mmCIF file of C-alpha atoms in Angstrom:
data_model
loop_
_atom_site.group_PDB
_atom_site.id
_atom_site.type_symbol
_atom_site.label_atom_id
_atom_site.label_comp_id
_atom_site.label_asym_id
_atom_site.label_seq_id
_atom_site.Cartn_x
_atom_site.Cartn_y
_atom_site.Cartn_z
ATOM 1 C CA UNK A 1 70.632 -45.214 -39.216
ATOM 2 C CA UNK A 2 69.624 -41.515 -39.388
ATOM 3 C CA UNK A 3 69.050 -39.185 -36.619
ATOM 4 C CA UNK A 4 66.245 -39.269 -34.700
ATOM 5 C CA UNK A 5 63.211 -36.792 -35.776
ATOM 6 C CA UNK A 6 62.484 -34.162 -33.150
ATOM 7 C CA UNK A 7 58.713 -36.109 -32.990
ATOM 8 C CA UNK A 8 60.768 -39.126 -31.859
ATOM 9 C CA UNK A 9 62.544 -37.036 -29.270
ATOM 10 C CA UNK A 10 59.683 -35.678 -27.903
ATOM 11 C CA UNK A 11 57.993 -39.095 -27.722
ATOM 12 C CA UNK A 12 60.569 -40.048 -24.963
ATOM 13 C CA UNK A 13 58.812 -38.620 -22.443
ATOM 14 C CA UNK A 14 56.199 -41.156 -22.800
ATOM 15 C CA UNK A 15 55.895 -44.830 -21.318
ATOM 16 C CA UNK A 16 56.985 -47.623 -23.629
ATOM 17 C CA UNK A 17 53.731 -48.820 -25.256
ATOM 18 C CA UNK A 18 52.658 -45.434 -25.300
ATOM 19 C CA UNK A 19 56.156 -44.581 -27.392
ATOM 20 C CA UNK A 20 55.242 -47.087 -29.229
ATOM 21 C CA UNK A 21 51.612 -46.071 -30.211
ATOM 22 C CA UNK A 22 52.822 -42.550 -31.372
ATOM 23 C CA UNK A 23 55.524 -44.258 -33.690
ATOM 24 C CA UNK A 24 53.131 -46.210 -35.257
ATOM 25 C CA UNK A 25 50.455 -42.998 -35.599
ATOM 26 C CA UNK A 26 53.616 -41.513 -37.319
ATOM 27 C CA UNK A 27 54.766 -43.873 -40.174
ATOM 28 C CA UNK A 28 51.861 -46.041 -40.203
ATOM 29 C CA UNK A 29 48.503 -44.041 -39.138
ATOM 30 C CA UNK A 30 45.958 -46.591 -40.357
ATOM 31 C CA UNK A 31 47.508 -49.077 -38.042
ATOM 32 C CA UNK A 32 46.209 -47.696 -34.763
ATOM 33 C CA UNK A 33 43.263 -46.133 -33.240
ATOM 34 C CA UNK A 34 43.450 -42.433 -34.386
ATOM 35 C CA UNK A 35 41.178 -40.672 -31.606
ATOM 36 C CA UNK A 36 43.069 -42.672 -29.114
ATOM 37 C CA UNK A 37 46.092 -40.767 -30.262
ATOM 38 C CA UNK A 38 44.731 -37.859 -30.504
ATOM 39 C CA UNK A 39 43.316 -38.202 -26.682
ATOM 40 C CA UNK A 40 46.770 -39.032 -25.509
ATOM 41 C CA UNK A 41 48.272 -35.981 -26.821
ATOM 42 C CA UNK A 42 46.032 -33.793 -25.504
ATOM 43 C CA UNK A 43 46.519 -35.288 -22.146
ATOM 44 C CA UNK A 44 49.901 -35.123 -22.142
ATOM 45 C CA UNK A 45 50.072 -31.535 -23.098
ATOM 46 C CA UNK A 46 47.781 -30.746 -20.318
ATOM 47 C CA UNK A 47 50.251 -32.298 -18.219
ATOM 48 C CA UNK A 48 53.804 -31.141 -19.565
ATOM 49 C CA UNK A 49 53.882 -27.533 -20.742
ATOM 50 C CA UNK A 50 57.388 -28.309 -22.337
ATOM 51 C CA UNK A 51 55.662 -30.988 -24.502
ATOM 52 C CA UNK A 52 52.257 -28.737 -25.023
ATOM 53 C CA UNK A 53 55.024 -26.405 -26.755
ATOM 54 C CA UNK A 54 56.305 -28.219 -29.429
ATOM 55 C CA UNK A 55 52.864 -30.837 -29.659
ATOM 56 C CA UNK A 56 51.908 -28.964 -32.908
ATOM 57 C CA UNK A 57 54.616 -29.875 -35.141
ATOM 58 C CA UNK A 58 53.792 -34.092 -34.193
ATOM 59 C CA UNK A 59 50.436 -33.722 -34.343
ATOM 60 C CA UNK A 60 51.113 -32.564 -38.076
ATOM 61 C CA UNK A 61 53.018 -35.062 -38.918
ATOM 62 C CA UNK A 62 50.314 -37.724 -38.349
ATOM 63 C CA UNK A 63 47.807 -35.573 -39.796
ATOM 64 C CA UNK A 64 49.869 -35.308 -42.764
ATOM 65 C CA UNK A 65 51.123 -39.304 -43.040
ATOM 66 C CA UNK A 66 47.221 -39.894 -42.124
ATOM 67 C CA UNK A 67 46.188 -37.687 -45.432
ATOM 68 C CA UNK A 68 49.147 -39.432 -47.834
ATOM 69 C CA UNK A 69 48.588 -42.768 -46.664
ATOM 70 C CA UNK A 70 44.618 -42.999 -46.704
ATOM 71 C CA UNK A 71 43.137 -39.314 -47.742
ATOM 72 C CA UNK A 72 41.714 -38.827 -44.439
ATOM 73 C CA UNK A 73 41.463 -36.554 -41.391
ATOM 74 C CA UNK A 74 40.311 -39.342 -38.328
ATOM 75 C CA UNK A 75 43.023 -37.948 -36.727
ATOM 76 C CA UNK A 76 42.652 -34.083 -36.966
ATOM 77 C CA UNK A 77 38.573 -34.557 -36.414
ATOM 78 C CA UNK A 78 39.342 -36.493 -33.161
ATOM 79 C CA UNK A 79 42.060 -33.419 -32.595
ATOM 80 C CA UNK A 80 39.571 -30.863 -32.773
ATOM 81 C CA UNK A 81 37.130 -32.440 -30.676
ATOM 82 C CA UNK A 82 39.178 -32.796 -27.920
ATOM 83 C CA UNK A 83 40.260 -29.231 -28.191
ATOM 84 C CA UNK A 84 36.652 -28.210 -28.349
ATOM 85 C CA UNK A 85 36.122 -29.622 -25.324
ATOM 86 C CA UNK A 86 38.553 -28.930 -23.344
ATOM 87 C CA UNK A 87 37.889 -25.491 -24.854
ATOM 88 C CA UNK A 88 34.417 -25.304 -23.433
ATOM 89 C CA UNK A 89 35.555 -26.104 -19.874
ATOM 90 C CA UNK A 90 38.215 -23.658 -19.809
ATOM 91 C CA UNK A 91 37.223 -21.739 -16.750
ATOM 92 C CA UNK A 92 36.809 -25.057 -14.596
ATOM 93 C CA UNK A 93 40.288 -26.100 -16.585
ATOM 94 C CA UNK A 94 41.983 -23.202 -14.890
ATOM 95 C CA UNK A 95 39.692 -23.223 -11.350
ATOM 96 C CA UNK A 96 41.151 -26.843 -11.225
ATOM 97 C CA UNK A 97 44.830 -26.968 -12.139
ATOM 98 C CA UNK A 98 46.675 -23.062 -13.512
ATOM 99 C CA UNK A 99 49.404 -25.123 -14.692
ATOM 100 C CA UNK A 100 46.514 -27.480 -17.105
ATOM 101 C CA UNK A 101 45.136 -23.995 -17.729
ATOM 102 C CA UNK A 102 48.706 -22.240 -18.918
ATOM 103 C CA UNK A 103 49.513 -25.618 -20.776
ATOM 104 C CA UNK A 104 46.192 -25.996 -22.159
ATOM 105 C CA UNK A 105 46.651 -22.170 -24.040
ATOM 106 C CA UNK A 106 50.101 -23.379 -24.916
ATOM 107 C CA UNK A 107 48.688 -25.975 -27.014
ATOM 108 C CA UNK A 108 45.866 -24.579 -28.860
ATOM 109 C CA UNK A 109 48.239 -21.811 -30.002
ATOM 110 C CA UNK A 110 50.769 -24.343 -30.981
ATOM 111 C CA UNK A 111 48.342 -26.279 -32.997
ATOM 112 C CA UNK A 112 46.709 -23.118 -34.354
ATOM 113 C CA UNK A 113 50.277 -22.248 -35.570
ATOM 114 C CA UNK A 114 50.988 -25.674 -37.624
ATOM 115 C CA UNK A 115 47.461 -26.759 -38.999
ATOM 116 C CA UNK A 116 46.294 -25.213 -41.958
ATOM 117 C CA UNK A 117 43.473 -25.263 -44.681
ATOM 118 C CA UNK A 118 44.618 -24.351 -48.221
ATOM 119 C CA UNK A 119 47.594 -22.810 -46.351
ATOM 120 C CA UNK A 120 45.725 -20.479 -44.115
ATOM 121 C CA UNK A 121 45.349 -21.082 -40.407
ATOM 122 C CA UNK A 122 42.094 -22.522 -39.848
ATOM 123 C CA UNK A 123 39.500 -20.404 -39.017
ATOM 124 C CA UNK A 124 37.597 -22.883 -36.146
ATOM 125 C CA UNK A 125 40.253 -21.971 -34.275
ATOM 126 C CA UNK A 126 40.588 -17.987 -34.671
ATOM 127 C CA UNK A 127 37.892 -17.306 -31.731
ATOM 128 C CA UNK A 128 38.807 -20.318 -29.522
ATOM 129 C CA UNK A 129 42.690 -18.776 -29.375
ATOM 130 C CA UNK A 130 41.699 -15.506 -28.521
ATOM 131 C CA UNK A 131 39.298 -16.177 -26.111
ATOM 132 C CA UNK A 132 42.123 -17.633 -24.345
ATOM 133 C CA UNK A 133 44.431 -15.111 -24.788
ATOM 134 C CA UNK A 134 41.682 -12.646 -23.676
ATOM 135 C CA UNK A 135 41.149 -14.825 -20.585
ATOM 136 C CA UNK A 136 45.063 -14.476 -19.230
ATOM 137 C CA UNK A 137 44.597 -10.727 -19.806
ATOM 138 C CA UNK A 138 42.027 -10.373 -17.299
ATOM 139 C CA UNK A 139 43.254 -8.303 -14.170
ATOM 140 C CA UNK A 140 43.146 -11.965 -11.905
ATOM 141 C CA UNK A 141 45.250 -13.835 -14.287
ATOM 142 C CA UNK A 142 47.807 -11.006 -14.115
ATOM 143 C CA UNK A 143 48.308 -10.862 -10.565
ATOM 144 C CA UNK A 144 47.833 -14.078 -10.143
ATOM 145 C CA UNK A 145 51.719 -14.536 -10.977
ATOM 146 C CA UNK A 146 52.901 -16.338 -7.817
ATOM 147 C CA UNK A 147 51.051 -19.141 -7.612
ATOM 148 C CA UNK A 148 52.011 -20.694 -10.731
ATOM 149 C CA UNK A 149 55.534 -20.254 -10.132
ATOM 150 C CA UNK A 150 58.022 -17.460 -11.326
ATOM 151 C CA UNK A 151 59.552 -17.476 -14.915
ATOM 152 C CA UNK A 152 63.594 -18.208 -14.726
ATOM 153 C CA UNK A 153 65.144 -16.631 -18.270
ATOM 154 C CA UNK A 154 65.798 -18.840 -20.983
ATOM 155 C CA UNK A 155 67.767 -18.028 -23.827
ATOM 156 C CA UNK A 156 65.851 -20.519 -26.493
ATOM 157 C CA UNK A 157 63.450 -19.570 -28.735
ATOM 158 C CA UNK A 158 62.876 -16.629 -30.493
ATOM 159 C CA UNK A 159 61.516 -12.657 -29.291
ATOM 160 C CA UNK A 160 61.162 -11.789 -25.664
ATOM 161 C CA UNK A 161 61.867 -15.807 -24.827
ATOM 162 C CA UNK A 162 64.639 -15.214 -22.414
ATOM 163 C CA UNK A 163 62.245 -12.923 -20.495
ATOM 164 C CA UNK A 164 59.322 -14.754 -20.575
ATOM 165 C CA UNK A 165 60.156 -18.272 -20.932
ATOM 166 C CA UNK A 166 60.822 -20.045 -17.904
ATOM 167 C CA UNK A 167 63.160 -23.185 -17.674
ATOM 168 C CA UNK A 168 62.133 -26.407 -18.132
ATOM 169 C CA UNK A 169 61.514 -27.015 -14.185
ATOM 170 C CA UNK A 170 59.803 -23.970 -13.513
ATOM 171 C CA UNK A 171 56.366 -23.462 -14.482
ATOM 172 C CA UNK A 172 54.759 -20.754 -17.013
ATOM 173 C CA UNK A 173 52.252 -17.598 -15.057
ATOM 174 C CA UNK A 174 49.709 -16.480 -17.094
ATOM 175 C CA UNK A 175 51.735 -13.425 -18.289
ATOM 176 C CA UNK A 176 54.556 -15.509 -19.386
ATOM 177 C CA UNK A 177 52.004 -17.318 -21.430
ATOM 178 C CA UNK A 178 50.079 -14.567 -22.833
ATOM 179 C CA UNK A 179 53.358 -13.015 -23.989
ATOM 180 C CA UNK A 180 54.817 -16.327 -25.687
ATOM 181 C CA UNK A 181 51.546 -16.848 -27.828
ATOM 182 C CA UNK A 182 51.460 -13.270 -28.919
ATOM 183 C CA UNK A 183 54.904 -13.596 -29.729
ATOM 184 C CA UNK A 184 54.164 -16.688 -31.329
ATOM 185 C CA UNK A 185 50.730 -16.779 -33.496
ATOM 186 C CA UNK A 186 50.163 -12.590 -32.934
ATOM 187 C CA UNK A 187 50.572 -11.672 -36.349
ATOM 188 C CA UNK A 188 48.402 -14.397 -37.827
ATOM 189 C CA UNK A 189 45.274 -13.724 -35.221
ATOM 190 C CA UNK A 190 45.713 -10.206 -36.336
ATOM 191 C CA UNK A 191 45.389 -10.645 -39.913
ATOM 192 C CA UNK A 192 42.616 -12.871 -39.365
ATOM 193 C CA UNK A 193 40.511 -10.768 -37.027
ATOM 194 C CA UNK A 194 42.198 -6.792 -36.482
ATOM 195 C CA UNK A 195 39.352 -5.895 -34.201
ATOM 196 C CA UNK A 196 39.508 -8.646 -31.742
ATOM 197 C CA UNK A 197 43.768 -7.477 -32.029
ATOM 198 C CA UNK A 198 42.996 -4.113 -30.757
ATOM 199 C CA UNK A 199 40.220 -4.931 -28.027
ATOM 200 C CA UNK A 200 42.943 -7.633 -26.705
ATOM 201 C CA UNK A 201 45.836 -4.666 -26.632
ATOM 202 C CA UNK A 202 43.178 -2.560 -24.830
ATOM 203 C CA UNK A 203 43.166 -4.967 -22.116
ATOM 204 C CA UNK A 204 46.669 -5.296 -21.902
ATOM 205 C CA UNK A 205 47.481 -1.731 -21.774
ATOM 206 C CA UNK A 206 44.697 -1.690 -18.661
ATOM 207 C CA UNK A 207 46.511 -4.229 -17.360
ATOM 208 C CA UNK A 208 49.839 -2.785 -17.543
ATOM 209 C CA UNK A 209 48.754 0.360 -15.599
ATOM 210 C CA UNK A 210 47.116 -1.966 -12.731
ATOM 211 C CA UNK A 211 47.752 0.184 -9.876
ATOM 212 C CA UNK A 212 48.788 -2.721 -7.570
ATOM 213 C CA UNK A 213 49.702 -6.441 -8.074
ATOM 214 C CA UNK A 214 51.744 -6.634 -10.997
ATOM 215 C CA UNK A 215 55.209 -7.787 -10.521
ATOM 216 C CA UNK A 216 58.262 -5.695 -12.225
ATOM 217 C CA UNK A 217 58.723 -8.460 -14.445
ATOM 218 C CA UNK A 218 54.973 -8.981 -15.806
ATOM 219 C CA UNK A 219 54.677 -4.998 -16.241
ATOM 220 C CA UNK A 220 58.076 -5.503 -18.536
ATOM 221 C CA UNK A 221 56.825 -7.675 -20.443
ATOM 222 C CA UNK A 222 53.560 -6.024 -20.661
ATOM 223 C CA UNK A 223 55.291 -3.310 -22.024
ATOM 224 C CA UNK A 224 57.792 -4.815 -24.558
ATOM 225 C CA UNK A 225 54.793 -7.143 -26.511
ATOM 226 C CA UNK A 226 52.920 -3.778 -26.587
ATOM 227 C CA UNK A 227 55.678 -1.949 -28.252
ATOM 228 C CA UNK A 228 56.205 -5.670 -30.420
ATOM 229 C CA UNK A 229 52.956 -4.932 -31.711
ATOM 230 C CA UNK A 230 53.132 -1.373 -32.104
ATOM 231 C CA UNK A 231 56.459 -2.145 -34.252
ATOM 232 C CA UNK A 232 54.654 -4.354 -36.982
ATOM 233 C CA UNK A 233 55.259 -7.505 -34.840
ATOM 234 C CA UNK A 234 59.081 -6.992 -34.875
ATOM 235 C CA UNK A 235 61.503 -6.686 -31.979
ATOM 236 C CA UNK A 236 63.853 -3.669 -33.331
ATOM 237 C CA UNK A 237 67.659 -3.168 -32.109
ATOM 238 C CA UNK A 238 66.645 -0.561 -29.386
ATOM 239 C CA UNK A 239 63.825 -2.612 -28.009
ATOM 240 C CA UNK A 240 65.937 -5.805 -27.570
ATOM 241 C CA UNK A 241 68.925 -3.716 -26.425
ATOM 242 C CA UNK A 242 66.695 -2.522 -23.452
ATOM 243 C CA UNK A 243 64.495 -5.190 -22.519
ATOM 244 C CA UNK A 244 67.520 -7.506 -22.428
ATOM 245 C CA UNK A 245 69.311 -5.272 -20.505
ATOM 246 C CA UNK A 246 66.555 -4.926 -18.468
ATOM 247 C CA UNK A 247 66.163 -8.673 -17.224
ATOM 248 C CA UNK A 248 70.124 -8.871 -17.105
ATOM 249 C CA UNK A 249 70.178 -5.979 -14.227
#
């Protein structure tokens, strides 16, 4: 037998008929009950910010074996609905539980990054992303850094990770998050709305000169994805020689 697929590796943090469900969804789509699928995901990633990180690349795969096996999209509709509207109850989302809030953004942004339409990102989601970005770059989701939980450095991943990404038993701020998904699907939301780019970095800038209520840490990385940004959505040499540096001190 082969090695396990990271989708079946990430399915073992479900229950057993549950495990089995997303299996099926995976080699044999038109076997089970898409939207159910689609439903459990969602929940889960709500729950599990580790899983709402790497949610994206499964829910691909089904929407992919769903489109080869039967040419067509039950799966991604019931997706998008979900998303939609959890999406429209954002603000009670994060009033409720930060943690569904924070995992909530992880997950759009994640599925934003892996679905596409003739190889583009898909446009349904362009405003939906940023309107959550633009939500954790409000003044109270800055400060509000202690009580999700502080970030512990990571070294996985890719960018400012190790600042911003906390370990698996800790729990993402807002910051942290913001940061990631810039890091993350930045570049694309730029090229697919510049304007909305630039009235996002306006915020953060205000938010990086808050005069009180930012943490050391959050103004850091305030101040590195600003200068990521400003250097074509690159970290250079100097940048990652500081800001490492930085974190190690």
């Amino acid at each position: 037998m082969g090695e396990p697929s990271r989708e079946e590796y990430k399915i073992q943090s479900f229950d057993a008929e549950t495990q089995q469900l997303l299996k099926t969804a995976l080699k044999d789509p038109g076997a089970v009950d898409l939207e159910k699928v689609a439903n459990v995901i969602v929940d889960h990633s709500l729950q599990d910010c580790v899983f709402s990180k790497e949610a994206g690349r499964m829910c691909y795969a089904i929407i992919q074996a769903e489109s080869k096996q039967a040419g067509q999209s039950v799966f991604r509709r019931g997706l998008l609905n979900r998303l939609q509207q959890e999406y429209q109850a954002r603000e009670q989302l994060r009033a409720r539980s930060l943690q569904g809030w924070v995992c909530y953004v992880t997950f759009i942004c994640n599925i934003f990054d892996y679905l596409r339409v003739n190889n583009m990102p898909m446009m349904a989601l362009v405003n939906p992303v940023y309107d959550c970005l633009f939500r954790l770059a409000q003044p109270d989701s800055l400060n509000k850094e202690e009580e999700v939980g502080g970030p512990s450095p990571s070294t996985e991943g890719c960018g400012m990770d190790s600042l911003a990404e906390p370990s698996v038993s800790s729990l993402l701020t807002e910051v942290d998050c913001l940061v990631l998904q810039l890091h993350r699907v930045g570049e694309q939301l730029e090229k697919m709305n510049g304007q909305r780019m630039d009235e996002l970095f306006v915020l953060i800038r205000d938010g990086f000169l808050l005069p009180t209520g930012l943490s050391s840490l959050a103004q850091l990385l305030l101040l590195e994805i600003i200068e990521f940004r400003a250097a074509g959505w690159k970290t250079t040499p100097a940048a990652h020689k500081y800001y490492y540096s930085e974190v190690s001190d």
